mmCIF file of C-alpha atoms and ligand atoms in Angstrom:
data_model
loop_
_atom_site.group_PDB
_atom_site.id
_atom_site.type_symbol
_atom_site.label_atom_id
_atom_site.label_comp_id
_atom_site.label_asym_id
_atom_site.label_seq_id
_atom_site.Cartn_x
_atom_site.Cartn_y
_atom_site.Cartn_z
ATOM 1 C CA UNK A 1 -42.469 -51.403 66.756
ATOM 2 C CA UNK A 2 -41.473 -48.065 68.248
ATOM 3 C CA UNK A 3 -37.879 -49.266 68.554
ATOM 4 C CA UNK A 4 -37.850 -50.372 64.926
ATOM 5 C CA UNK A 5 -39.149 -47.011 63.782
ATOM 6 C CA UNK A 6 -36.364 -45.234 65.657
ATOM 7 C CA UNK A 7 -33.846 -47.575 64.109
ATOM 8 C CA UNK A 8 -35.214 -46.901 60.651
ATOM 9 C CA UNK A 9 -35.143 -43.132 61.150
ATOM 10 C CA UNK A 10 -31.585 -43.318 62.495
ATOM 11 C CA UNK A 11 -30.517 -45.393 59.508
ATOM 12 C CA UNK A 12 -32.065 -42.900 57.098
ATOM 13 C CA UNK A 13 -30.399 -39.989 58.886
ATOM 14 C CA UNK A 14 -27.011 -41.716 58.910
ATOM 15 C CA UNK A 15 -27.204 -42.534 55.212
ATOM 16 C CA UNK A 16 -28.308 -38.990 54.425
ATOM 17 C CA UNK A 17 -25.364 -37.674 56.396
ATOM 18 C CA UNK A 18 -22.957 -40.037 54.661
ATOM 19 C CA UNK A 19 -24.396 -39.102 51.282
ATOM 20 C CA UNK A 20 -23.882 -35.376 51.828
ATOM 21 C CA UNK A 21 -20.479 -35.861 53.448
ATOM 22 C CA UNK A 22 -19.114 -38.092 50.682
ATOM 23 C CA UNK A 23 -20.891 -36.665 47.680
ATOM 24 C CA UNK A 24 -18.600 -34.559 45.513
ATOM 25 C CA UNK A 25 -21.708 -32.798 44.226
ATOM 26 C CA UNK A 26 -21.992 -30.606 47.275
ATOM 27 C CA UNK A 27 -19.178 -28.315 48.387
ATOM 28 C CA UNK A 28 -18.346 -27.393 51.935
ATOM 29 C CA UNK A 29 -19.435 -23.770 52.354
ATOM 30 C CA UNK A 30 -17.949 -21.317 54.839
ATOM 31 C CA UNK A 31 -18.662 -17.660 55.513
ATOM 32 C CA UNK A 32 -16.603 -15.258 57.593
ATOM 33 C CA UNK A 33 -15.587 -11.604 57.765
ATOM 34 C CA UNK A 34 -12.133 -10.083 57.247
ATOM 35 C CA UNK A 35 -10.437 -7.287 55.298
ATOM 36 C CA UNK A 36 -13.596 -5.235 55.665
ATOM 37 C CA UNK A 37 -15.709 -7.681 53.714
ATOM 38 C CA UNK A 38 -17.700 -10.903 53.832
ATOM 39 C CA UNK A 39 -15.625 -13.862 52.680
ATOM 40 C CA UNK A 40 -17.284 -16.935 51.201
ATOM 41 C CA UNK A 41 -15.571 -20.203 50.391
ATOM 42 C CA UNK A 42 -16.895 -23.266 48.540
ATOM 43 C CA UNK A 43 -14.549 -26.220 48.767
ATOM 44 C CA UNK A 44 -14.987 -29.681 47.251
ATOM 45 C CA UNK A 45 -13.172 -32.815 48.389
ATOM 46 C CA UNK A 46 -11.531 -34.053 51.555
ATOM 47 C CA UNK A 47 -10.611 -31.919 54.571
ATOM 48 C CA UNK A 48 -12.597 -29.005 53.215
ATOM 49 C CA UNK A 49 -13.543 -27.592 56.602
ATOM 50 C CA UNK A 50 -9.963 -27.701 57.875
ATOM 51 C CA UNK A 51 -8.721 -26.104 54.681
ATOM 52 C CA UNK A 52 -11.323 -23.334 54.917
ATOM 53 C CA UNK A 53 -10.196 -22.586 58.475
ATOM 54 C CA UNK A 54 -6.553 -22.504 57.428
ATOM 55 C CA UNK A 55 -7.433 -20.053 54.647
ATOM 56 C CA UNK A 56 -9.368 -17.757 56.996
ATOM 57 C CA UNK A 57 -6.589 -17.766 59.603
ATOM 58 C CA UNK A 58 -4.115 -16.816 56.889
ATOM 59 C CA UNK A 59 -6.339 -14.036 55.531
ATOM 60 C CA UNK A 60 -6.714 -12.586 59.029
ATOM 61 C CA UNK A 61 -2.931 -12.650 59.460
ATOM 62 C CA UNK A 62 -2.516 -10.861 56.117
ATOM 63 C CA UNK A 63 -5.101 -8.287 57.162
ATOM 64 C CA UNK A 64 -3.138 -7.578 60.355
ATOM 65 C CA UNK A 65 0.012 -7.021 58.275
ATOM 66 C CA UNK A 66 -1.521 -4.927 55.540
ATOM 67 C CA UNK A 67 -4.400 -2.958 57.031
ATOM 68 C CA UNK A 68 -4.169 0.753 57.515
ATOM 69 C CA UNK A 69 -6.852 0.655 60.209
ATOM 70 C CA UNK A 70 -5.011 -0.947 63.125
ATOM 71 C CA UNK A 71 -1.612 -0.117 64.603
ATOM 72 C CA UNK A 72 1.396 -2.416 64.599
ATOM 73 C CA UNK A 73 1.150 -4.020 61.181
ATOM 74 C CA UNK A 74 3.695 -3.732 58.391
ATOM 75 C CA UNK A 75 1.898 -1.013 56.456
ATOM 76 C CA UNK A 76 1.436 1.126 59.550
ATOM 77 C CA UNK A 77 5.084 0.767 60.547
ATOM 78 C CA UNK A 78 6.121 1.723 57.017
ATOM 79 C CA UNK A 79 3.835 4.766 57.092
ATOM 80 C CA UNK A 80 5.009 5.834 60.561
ATOM 81 C CA UNK A 81 8.594 5.910 59.293
ATOM 82 C CA UNK A 82 7.809 7.924 56.143
ATOM 83 C CA UNK A 83 10.776 10.152 55.353
ATOM 84 C CA UNK A 84 12.961 8.377 57.926
ATOM 85 C CA UNK A 85 14.525 5.439 56.156
ATOM 86 C CA UNK A 86 13.939 1.726 55.815
ATOM 87 C CA UNK A 87 11.642 -0.520 57.849
ATOM 88 C CA UNK A 88 11.954 -4.330 57.993
ATOM 89 C CA UNK A 89 8.831 -5.929 56.525
ATOM 90 C CA UNK A 90 7.382 -9.373 56.009
ATOM 91 C CA UNK A 91 8.381 -10.737 52.559
ATOM 92 C CA UNK A 92 4.676 -10.991 51.704
ATOM 93 C CA UNK A 93 4.203 -7.248 52.232
ATOM 94 C CA UNK A 94 7.238 -6.603 50.028
ATOM 95 C CA UNK A 95 5.719 -8.876 47.390
ATOM 96 C CA UNK A 96 2.405 -6.970 47.398
ATOM 97 C CA UNK A 97 4.271 -3.636 47.187
ATOM 98 C CA UNK A 98 6.172 -5.035 44.214
ATOM 99 C CA UNK A 99 2.977 -6.117 42.425
ATOM 100 C CA UNK A 100 1.504 -2.688 43.180
ATOM 101 C CA UNK A 101 4.500 -1.016 41.570
ATOM 102 C CA UNK A 102 4.072 -3.140 38.444
ATOM 103 C CA UNK A 103 0.439 -2.029 38.060
ATOM 104 C CA UNK A 104 1.389 1.601 38.792
ATOM 105 C CA UNK A 105 4.009 1.517 36.048
ATOM 106 C CA UNK A 106 1.605 -0.091 33.569
ATOM 107 C CA UNK A 107 -1.157 2.410 34.363
ATOM 108 C CA UNK A 108 1.092 5.485 34.535
ATOM 109 C CA UNK A 109 0.162 6.017 38.158
ATOM 110 C CA UNK A 110 -3.637 5.717 37.798
ATOM 111 C CA UNK A 111 -3.176 2.912 40.321
ATOM 112 C CA UNK A 112 -0.945 4.180 43.112
ATOM 113 C CA UNK A 113 -0.826 2.838 46.682
ATOM 114 C CA UNK A 114 0.619 6.137 47.959
ATOM 115 C CA UNK A 115 -2.905 7.531 47.513
ATOM 116 C CA UNK A 116 -3.234 7.127 51.337
ATOM 117 C CA UNK A 117 -3.205 10.815 52.417
ATOM 118 C CA UNK A 118 -6.036 11.608 49.999
ATOM 119 C CA UNK A 119 -8.069 8.521 50.962
ATOM 120 C CA UNK A 120 -7.695 9.620 54.587
ATOM 121 C CA UNK A 121 -8.762 13.216 53.885
ATOM 122 C CA UNK A 122 -12.005 11.988 52.285
ATOM 123 C CA UNK A 123 -12.584 9.671 55.251
ATOM 124 C CA UNK A 124 -13.114 6.789 52.840
ATOM 125 C CA UNK A 125 -14.078 3.673 54.779
ATOM 126 C CA UNK A 126 -14.613 5.709 57.965
ATOM 127 C CA UNK A 127 -17.886 6.659 59.657
ATOM 128 C CA UNK A 128 -17.395 10.298 58.675
ATOM 129 C CA UNK A 129 -16.731 10.675 54.978
ATOM 130 C CA UNK A 130 -16.377 14.338 53.990
ATOM 131 C CA UNK A 131 -15.439 16.621 51.134
ATOM 132 C CA UNK A 132 -11.997 18.112 51.900
ATOM 133 C CA UNK A 133 -11.245 21.727 50.891
ATOM 134 C CA UNK A 134 -9.748 21.984 47.419
ATOM 135 C CA UNK A 135 -6.540 23.586 48.729
ATOM 136 C CA UNK A 136 -6.003 20.678 51.135
ATOM 137 C CA UNK A 137 -6.446 18.185 48.312
ATOM 138 C CA UNK A 138 -3.946 20.022 46.121
ATOM 139 C CA UNK A 139 -1.287 19.669 48.843
ATOM 140 C CA UNK A 140 -2.091 16.009 49.469
ATOM 141 C CA UNK A 141 -2.075 15.064 45.773
ATOM 142 C CA UNK A 142 1.556 16.200 45.709
ATOM 143 C CA UNK A 143 2.330 13.387 48.152
ATOM 144 C CA UNK A 144 1.073 10.714 45.724
ATOM 145 C CA UNK A 145 3.986 9.111 43.885
ATOM 146 C CA UNK A 146 4.595 5.380 43.690
ATOM 147 C CA UNK A 147 8.268 5.907 42.787
ATOM 148 C CA UNK A 148 8.733 7.151 46.373
ATOM 149 C CA UNK A 149 8.188 3.605 47.661
ATOM 150 C CA UNK A 150 11.681 2.120 47.795
ATOM 151 C CA UNK A 151 11.954 -1.646 47.968
ATOM 152 C CA UNK A 152 15.047 -3.448 49.198
ATOM 153 C CA UNK A 153 14.033 -7.007 48.392
ATOM 154 C CA UNK A 154 17.367 -8.574 49.326
ATOM 155 C CA UNK A 155 16.916 -7.401 52.921
ATOM 156 C CA UNK A 156 13.117 -7.425 53.067
ATOM 157 C CA UNK A 157 12.793 -3.767 53.829
ATOM 158 C CA UNK A 158 11.059 -0.771 52.342
ATOM 159 C CA UNK A 159 10.885 2.962 52.834
ATOM 160 C CA UNK A 160 8.745 5.933 51.933
ATOM 161 C CA UNK A 161 10.694 8.897 50.601
ATOM 162 C CA UNK A 162 8.829 11.822 52.163
ATOM 163 C CA UNK A 163 7.234 12.614 55.535
ATOM 164 C CA UNK A 164 3.443 12.537 55.328
ATOM 165 C CA UNK A 165 3.314 9.875 52.649
ATOM 166 C CA UNK A 166 0.903 7.009 53.359
ATOM 167 C CA UNK A 167 0.648 3.629 51.662
ATOM 168 C CA UNK A 168 -2.872 2.165 51.391
ATOM 169 C CA UNK A 169 -3.067 -1.384 50.049
ATOM 170 C CA UNK A 170 -6.897 -1.363 49.925
ATOM 171 C CA UNK A 171 -6.839 -1.638 46.130
ATOM 172 C CA UNK A 172 -4.694 -4.790 45.965
ATOM 173 C CA UNK A 173 -4.491 -6.663 49.312
ATOM 174 C CA UNK A 174 -7.727 -8.625 48.838
ATOM 175 C CA UNK A 175 -6.464 -9.731 45.455
ATOM 176 C CA UNK A 176 -3.279 -11.003 47.064
ATOM 177 C CA UNK A 177 -5.321 -12.806 49.724
ATOM 178 C CA UNK A 178 -7.171 -14.560 46.901
ATOM 179 C CA UNK A 179 -3.924 -15.832 45.397
ATOM 180 C CA UNK A 180 -2.758 -17.012 48.823
ATOM 181 C CA UNK A 181 -6.050 -18.852 49.403
ATOM 182 C CA UNK A 182 -5.612 -20.629 46.075
ATOM 183 C CA UNK A 183 -2.083 -21.675 47.052
ATOM 184 C CA UNK A 184 -3.411 -23.168 50.307
ATOM 185 C CA UNK A 185 -6.116 -25.105 48.418
ATOM 186 C CA UNK A 186 -3.440 -26.521 46.119
ATOM 187 C CA UNK A 187 -1.066 -27.368 48.965
ATOM 188 C CA UNK A 188 -3.871 -29.311 50.687
ATOM 189 C CA UNK A 189 -4.744 -31.270 47.559
ATOM 190 C CA UNK A 190 -8.028 -29.469 46.872
ATOM 191 C CA UNK A 191 -8.886 -29.519 43.181
ATOM 192 C CA UNK A 192 -12.096 -27.502 43.101
ATOM 193 C CA UNK A 193 -12.727 -24.419 45.172
ATOM 194 C CA UNK A 194 -14.068 -20.919 44.959
ATOM 195 C CA UNK A 195 -13.353 -17.985 47.242
ATOM 196 C CA UNK A 196 -15.148 -14.651 47.110
ATOM 197 C CA UNK A 197 -13.674 -11.762 49.075
ATOM 198 C CA UNK A 198 -16.328 -9.105 48.486
ATOM 199 C CA UNK A 199 -16.204 -9.062 44.706
ATOM 200 C CA UNK A 200 -12.728 -10.490 44.505
ATOM 201 C CA UNK A 201 -13.323 -14.038 43.292
ATOM 202 C CA UNK A 202 -10.763 -16.776 42.718
ATOM 203 C CA UNK A 203 -11.800 -20.066 41.126
ATOM 204 C CA UNK A 204 -9.549 -23.089 41.487
ATOM 205 C CA UNK A 205 -9.886 -25.716 38.762
ATOM 206 C CA UNK A 206 -13.273 -26.747 37.384
ATOM 207 C CA UNK A 207 -16.246 -27.972 39.368
ATOM 208 C CA UNK A 208 -15.922 -31.700 40.137
ATOM 209 C CA UNK A 209 -18.300 -32.570 37.258
ATOM 210 C CA UNK A 210 -15.963 -30.809 34.840
ATOM 211 C CA UNK A 211 -18.162 -27.761 34.344
ATOM 212 C CA UNK A 212 -16.979 -24.181 34.730
ATOM 213 C CA UNK A 213 -17.752 -21.847 37.606
ATOM 214 C CA UNK A 214 -20.445 -19.245 37.015
ATOM 215 C CA UNK A 215 -19.576 -15.852 38.444
ATOM 216 C CA UNK A 216 -22.287 -13.215 38.558
ATOM 217 C CA UNK A 217 -21.478 -9.687 37.422
ATOM 218 C CA UNK A 218 -23.515 -7.359 39.573
ATOM 219 C CA UNK A 219 -25.886 -4.759 38.212
ATOM 220 C CA UNK A 220 -24.115 -1.626 39.540
ATOM 221 C CA UNK A 221 -27.416 0.136 40.196
ATOM 222 C CA UNK A 222 -29.426 -2.732 41.656
ATOM 223 C CA UNK A 223 -30.270 -2.278 45.326
ATOM 224 C CA UNK A 224 -30.814 -5.992 45.715
ATOM 225 C CA UNK A 225 -27.578 -7.268 44.201
ATOM 226 C CA UNK A 226 -29.121 -8.509 40.927
ATOM 227 C CA UNK A 227 -26.695 -9.612 38.249
ATOM 228 C CA UNK A 228 -26.505 -8.220 34.706
ATOM 229 C CA UNK A 229 -24.389 -11.029 33.407
ATOM 230 C CA UNK A 230 -22.588 -14.241 34.215
ATOM 231 C CA UNK A 231 -19.051 -15.142 33.278
ATOM 232 C CA UNK A 232 -17.950 -18.781 33.110
ATOM 233 C CA UNK A 233 -14.393 -19.482 34.199
ATOM 234 C CA UNK A 234 -12.016 -22.137 35.474
ATOM 235 C CA UNK A 235 -8.713 -21.479 37.208
ATOM 236 C CA UNK A 236 -9.076 -17.708 36.994
ATOM 237 C CA UNK A 237 -9.553 -14.709 39.228
ATOM 238 C CA UNK A 238 -12.557 -12.481 38.552
ATOM 239 C CA UNK A 239 -12.132 -9.141 40.293
ATOM 240 C CA UNK A 240 -14.571 -6.229 40.238
ATOM 241 C CA UNK A 241 -14.176 -2.598 41.250
ATOM 242 C CA UNK A 242 -17.236 -0.404 41.237
ATOM 243 C CA UNK A 243 -18.733 2.854 42.391
ATOM 244 C CA UNK A 244 -21.574 1.019 44.131
ATOM 245 C CA UNK A 245 -19.859 -0.916 46.921
ATOM 246 C CA UNK A 246 -18.480 1.911 49.006
ATOM 247 C CA UNK A 247 -19.581 5.458 48.379
ATOM 248 C CA UNK A 248 -21.243 8.362 50.085
ATOM 249 C CA UNK A 249 -23.727 10.918 48.823
ATOM 250 C CA UNK A 250 -23.767 14.636 49.520
ATOM 251 C CA UNK A 251 -26.256 17.053 47.982
ATOM 252 C CA UNK A 252 -27.405 14.338 45.619
ATOM 253 C CA UNK A 253 -23.906 13.615 44.296
ATOM 254 C CA UNK A 254 -22.222 10.239 44.574
ATOM 255 C CA UNK A 255 -18.601 10.122 45.787
ATOM 256 C CA UNK A 256 -17.000 6.719 45.270
ATOM 257 C CA UNK A 257 -14.050 5.191 47.158
ATOM 258 C CA UNK A 258 -11.611 5.126 44.246
ATOM 259 C CA UNK A 259 -9.495 8.242 43.846
ATOM 260 C CA UNK A 260 -8.298 9.906 40.669
ATOM 261 C CA UNK A 261 -4.606 10.215 41.528
ATOM 262 C CA UNK A 262 -4.252 13.263 39.237
ATOM 263 C CA UNK A 263 -6.912 15.372 40.946
ATOM 264 C CA UNK A 264 -7.422 13.857 44.406
ATOM 265 C CA UNK A 265 -11.178 13.626 43.753
ATOM 266 C CA UNK A 266 -13.253 10.436 43.627
ATOM 267 C CA UNK A 267 -13.179 9.036 40.118
ATOM 268 C CA UNK A 268 -15.801 10.098 37.584
ATOM 269 C CA UNK A 269 -14.522 8.316 34.525
ATOM 270 C CA UNK A 270 -17.813 7.260 32.976
ATOM 271 C CA UNK A 271 -17.590 3.754 34.417
ATOM 272 C CA UNK A 272 -19.805 2.129 37.048
ATOM 273 C CA UNK A 273 -17.776 -1.049 37.301
ATOM 274 C CA UNK A 274 -14.743 -2.825 35.913
ATOM 275 C CA UNK A 275 -14.257 -6.580 36.098
ATOM 276 C CA UNK A 276 -10.923 -8.178 35.285
ATOM 277 C CA UNK A 277 -10.455 -11.882 34.531
ATOM 278 C CA UNK A 278 -6.849 -13.049 34.869
ATOM 279 C CA UNK A 279 -4.812 -15.829 36.399
ATOM 280 C CA UNK A 280 -3.196 -13.532 38.975
ATOM 281 C CA UNK A 281 -5.777 -12.314 41.470
ATOM 282 C CA UNK A 282 -3.316 -9.749 42.863
ATOM 283 C CA UNK A 283 -2.743 -8.168 39.475
ATOM 284 C CA UNK A 284 -6.429 -8.434 38.539
ATOM 285 C CA UNK A 285 -7.258 -6.450 41.689
ATOM 286 C CA UNK A 286 -4.728 -3.727 40.850
ATOM 287 C CA UNK A 287 -5.976 -3.658 37.260
ATOM 288 C CA UNK A 288 -9.639 -3.402 38.248
ATOM 289 C CA UNK A 289 -8.889 -0.300 40.310
ATOM 290 C CA UNK A 290 -6.536 1.113 37.651
ATOM 291 C CA UNK A 291 -8.998 0.675 34.774
ATOM 292 C CA UNK A 292 -11.789 2.165 36.874
ATOM 293 C CA UNK A 293 -9.650 5.311 37.241
ATOM 294 C CA UNK A 294 -8.652 5.374 33.566
ATOM 295 C CA UNK A 295 -12.116 5.033 32.068
ATOM 296 C CA UNK A 296 -13.270 2.984 29.090
ATOM 297 C CA UNK A 297 -10.788 3.819 26.317
ATOM 298 C CA UNK A 298 -7.603 4.035 28.350
ATOM 299 C CA UNK A 299 -8.769 1.113 30.487
ATOM 300 C CA UNK A 300 -9.205 -1.130 27.437
ATOM 301 C CA UNK A 301 -5.820 0.018 26.232
ATOM 302 C CA UNK A 302 -4.250 -0.951 29.577
ATOM 303 C CA UNK A 303 -5.789 -4.444 29.336
ATOM 304 C CA UNK A 304 -4.306 -4.834 25.843
ATOM 305 C CA UNK A 305 -0.869 -3.751 27.032
ATOM 306 C CA UNK A 306 -1.001 -6.083 30.046
ATOM 307 C CA UNK A 307 -1.794 -8.875 27.601
ATOM 308 C CA UNK A 308 -2.899 -11.552 30.113
ATOM 309 C CA UNK A 309 -6.338 -10.362 31.125
ATOM 310 C CA UNK A 310 -9.866 -9.994 29.810
ATOM 311 C CA UNK A 311 -12.311 -7.383 30.997
ATOM 312 C CA UNK A 312 -15.959 -6.422 31.418
ATOM 313 C CA UNK A 313 -16.552 -2.681 31.724
ATOM 314 C CA UNK A 314 -19.963 -1.206 32.544
ATOM 315 C CA UNK A 315 -20.348 2.457 31.636
ATOM 316 C CA UNK A 316 -22.604 5.079 33.239
ATOM 317 C CA UNK A 317 -24.604 5.149 29.988
ATOM 318 C CA UNK A 318 -25.376 1.472 30.599
ATOM 319 C CA UNK A 319 -23.252 -0.269 28.042
ATOM 320 C CA UNK A 320 -21.448 -3.494 28.882
ATOM 321 C CA UNK A 321 -18.145 -3.875 27.042
ATOM 322 C CA UNK A 322 -16.683 -7.378 26.985
ATOM 323 C CA UNK A 323 -13.215 -8.068 25.560
ATOM 324 C CA UNK A 324 -12.736 -10.631 22.821
ATOM 325 C CA UNK A 325 -11.307 -13.546 24.784
ATOM 326 C CA UNK A 326 -14.294 -13.520 27.135
ATOM 327 C CA UNK A 327 -17.181 -13.173 24.714
ATOM 328 C CA UNK A 328 -17.797 -16.931 24.416
ATOM 329 C CA UNK A 329 -17.901 -17.243 28.194
ATOM 330 C CA UNK A 330 -20.140 -14.288 28.950
ATOM 331 C CA UNK A 331 -23.934 -14.433 29.203
ATOM 332 C CA UNK A 332 -26.085 -11.339 29.458
ATOM 333 C CA UNK A 333 -28.742 -11.711 32.204
ATOM 334 C CA UNK A 334 -30.215 -8.269 31.992
ATOM 335 C CA UNK A 335 -33.819 -9.130 32.877
ATOM 336 C CA UNK A 336 -35.045 -5.547 32.564
ATOM 337 C CA UNK A 337 -33.272 -4.834 29.260
ATOM 338 C CA UNK A 338 -31.546 -1.811 30.704
ATOM 339 C CA UNK A 339 -28.105 -2.471 29.285
ATOM 340 C CA UNK A 340 -26.563 -2.697 25.828
ATOM 341 C CA UNK A 341 -24.023 -5.443 25.208
ATOM 342 C CA UNK A 342 -20.970 -4.338 23.228
ATOM 343 C CA UNK A 343 -18.504 -6.935 21.981
ATOM 344 C CA UNK A 344 -15.148 -5.217 22.101
ATOM 345 C CA UNK A 345 -12.929 -5.969 19.117
HETATM 346 P P1 ADP B 1 -12.712 -2.751 46.755
HETATM 347 O O1 ADP B 1 -11.716 -2.641 47.859
HETATM 348 O O2 ADP B 1 -14.010 -2.144 47.072
HETATM 349 O O3 ADP B 1 -12.826 -4.134 46.213
HETATM 350 P P2 ADP B 1 -10.778 -1.670 44.903
HETATM 351 O O4 ADP B 1 -9.997 -2.895 44.748
HETATM 352 O O5 ADP B 1 -11.029 -0.924 43.645
HETATM 353 O O6 ADP B 1 -12.194 -1.882 45.546
HETATM 354 O O7 ADP B 1 -9.966 -0.773 45.913
HETATM 355 C C1 ADP B 1 -10.403 0.462 46.382
HETATM 356 C C2 ADP B 1 -9.519 0.890 47.528
HETATM 357 O O8 ADP B 1 -8.199 1.136 47.038
HETATM 358 C C3 ADP B 1 -9.954 2.161 48.188
HETATM 359 O O9 ADP B 1 -10.816 1.909 49.279
HETATM 360 C C4 ADP B 1 -8.645 2.775 48.642
HETATM 361 O O10 ADP B 1 -8.236 2.191 49.852
HETATM 362 C C5 ADP B 1 -7.681 2.332 47.568
HETATM 363 N N1 ADP B 1 -7.566 3.273 46.427
HETATM 364 C C6 ADP B 1 -8.406 4.280 46.081
HETATM 365 N N2 ADP B 1 -7.994 4.883 44.946
HETATM 366 C C7 ADP B 1 -6.863 4.225 44.557
HETATM 367 C C8 ADP B 1 -5.970 4.394 43.455
HETATM 368 N N3 ADP B 1 -6.158 5.311 42.525
HETATM 369 N N4 ADP B 1 -4.900 3.544 43.401
HETATM 370 C C9 ADP B 1 -4.701 2.593 44.330
HETATM 371 N N5 ADP B 1 -5.511 2.406 45.379
HETATM 372 C C10 ADP B 1 -6.584 3.202 45.499
HETATM 373 MG MG1 MG B 2 -8.574 -3.329 43.204
#
């Protein structure tokens, strides 16, 4: 009797295991940390675990190339040679610098990866954020100029024009990592997957049942990560920049981690968050930062000029602007009725 009971339990366990392993209804979920953020993957189909590991290994390799926080990578070698000619770089770094230039041109320099010296002076991302003296900022702002990044694509090299200039890819590298993850999913035959790199989401395909992915748009002032809305997408990147992820407070004032490239001060553009929905995660990342700097009106104008993106902007006076192409796929979930929904024409 005892033996039979064991057998029965084993059989139930085995079938349960087989059910979960084979069922397309449940994705393989993985969580890890890289590029300064938690990274979550949800992968449906065969070889999901192996694919998730391949994606994480690749993201860590990209981080080593593009981080400003550890010596030896491409970005650090480029910065160390500022004012001293070309440095050989990985083609992927060149490609990210090229995408960055495109967004800089479109945004008239609101997005600019040469913002590095100013980011450093504020200690953004460090343990000791501080308010630099105004005179220091004035000098450092003069070093910001994306046209000083020279790209020699034929020979995979780049240079920075002036000594002291610093490239910081913090506003675009996670977006690029999202595109690379998607390419790995596709190469491995995955048809449904989602990756979230700290607010930088890329959805591949639909869910296996044909439904869309639901991506939560965070309430920028919720301590507990509540959402104010949900956007339904397939095969799109959904990238958010906000003043609530990384900021510090001094004398009751909030200083966010995105810099106004005109003034050298943390942005106060009347926005709390910008979310961009587009097929390129790299460009969506650049655009989310750029529109955050530009504010509502100029930000909406940038999205129109770009032509291949939709946007959700949340203003400090608690209005949620959603662009036309997204309105049918956006659901307000504002449980406390704090926000006003504005359908942007
Ligand atoms: P997050 O990294 O939190 O997702 P963003 O994509 O908006 O947010 O990137 C913010 C980062 O980009 C900053 O931490 C800094 O490294 C860099 N950055 C700050 N201001 C600018 C700017 N005006 N243009 C380009 N990069 C910026
Ligand atoms: Mg960005």
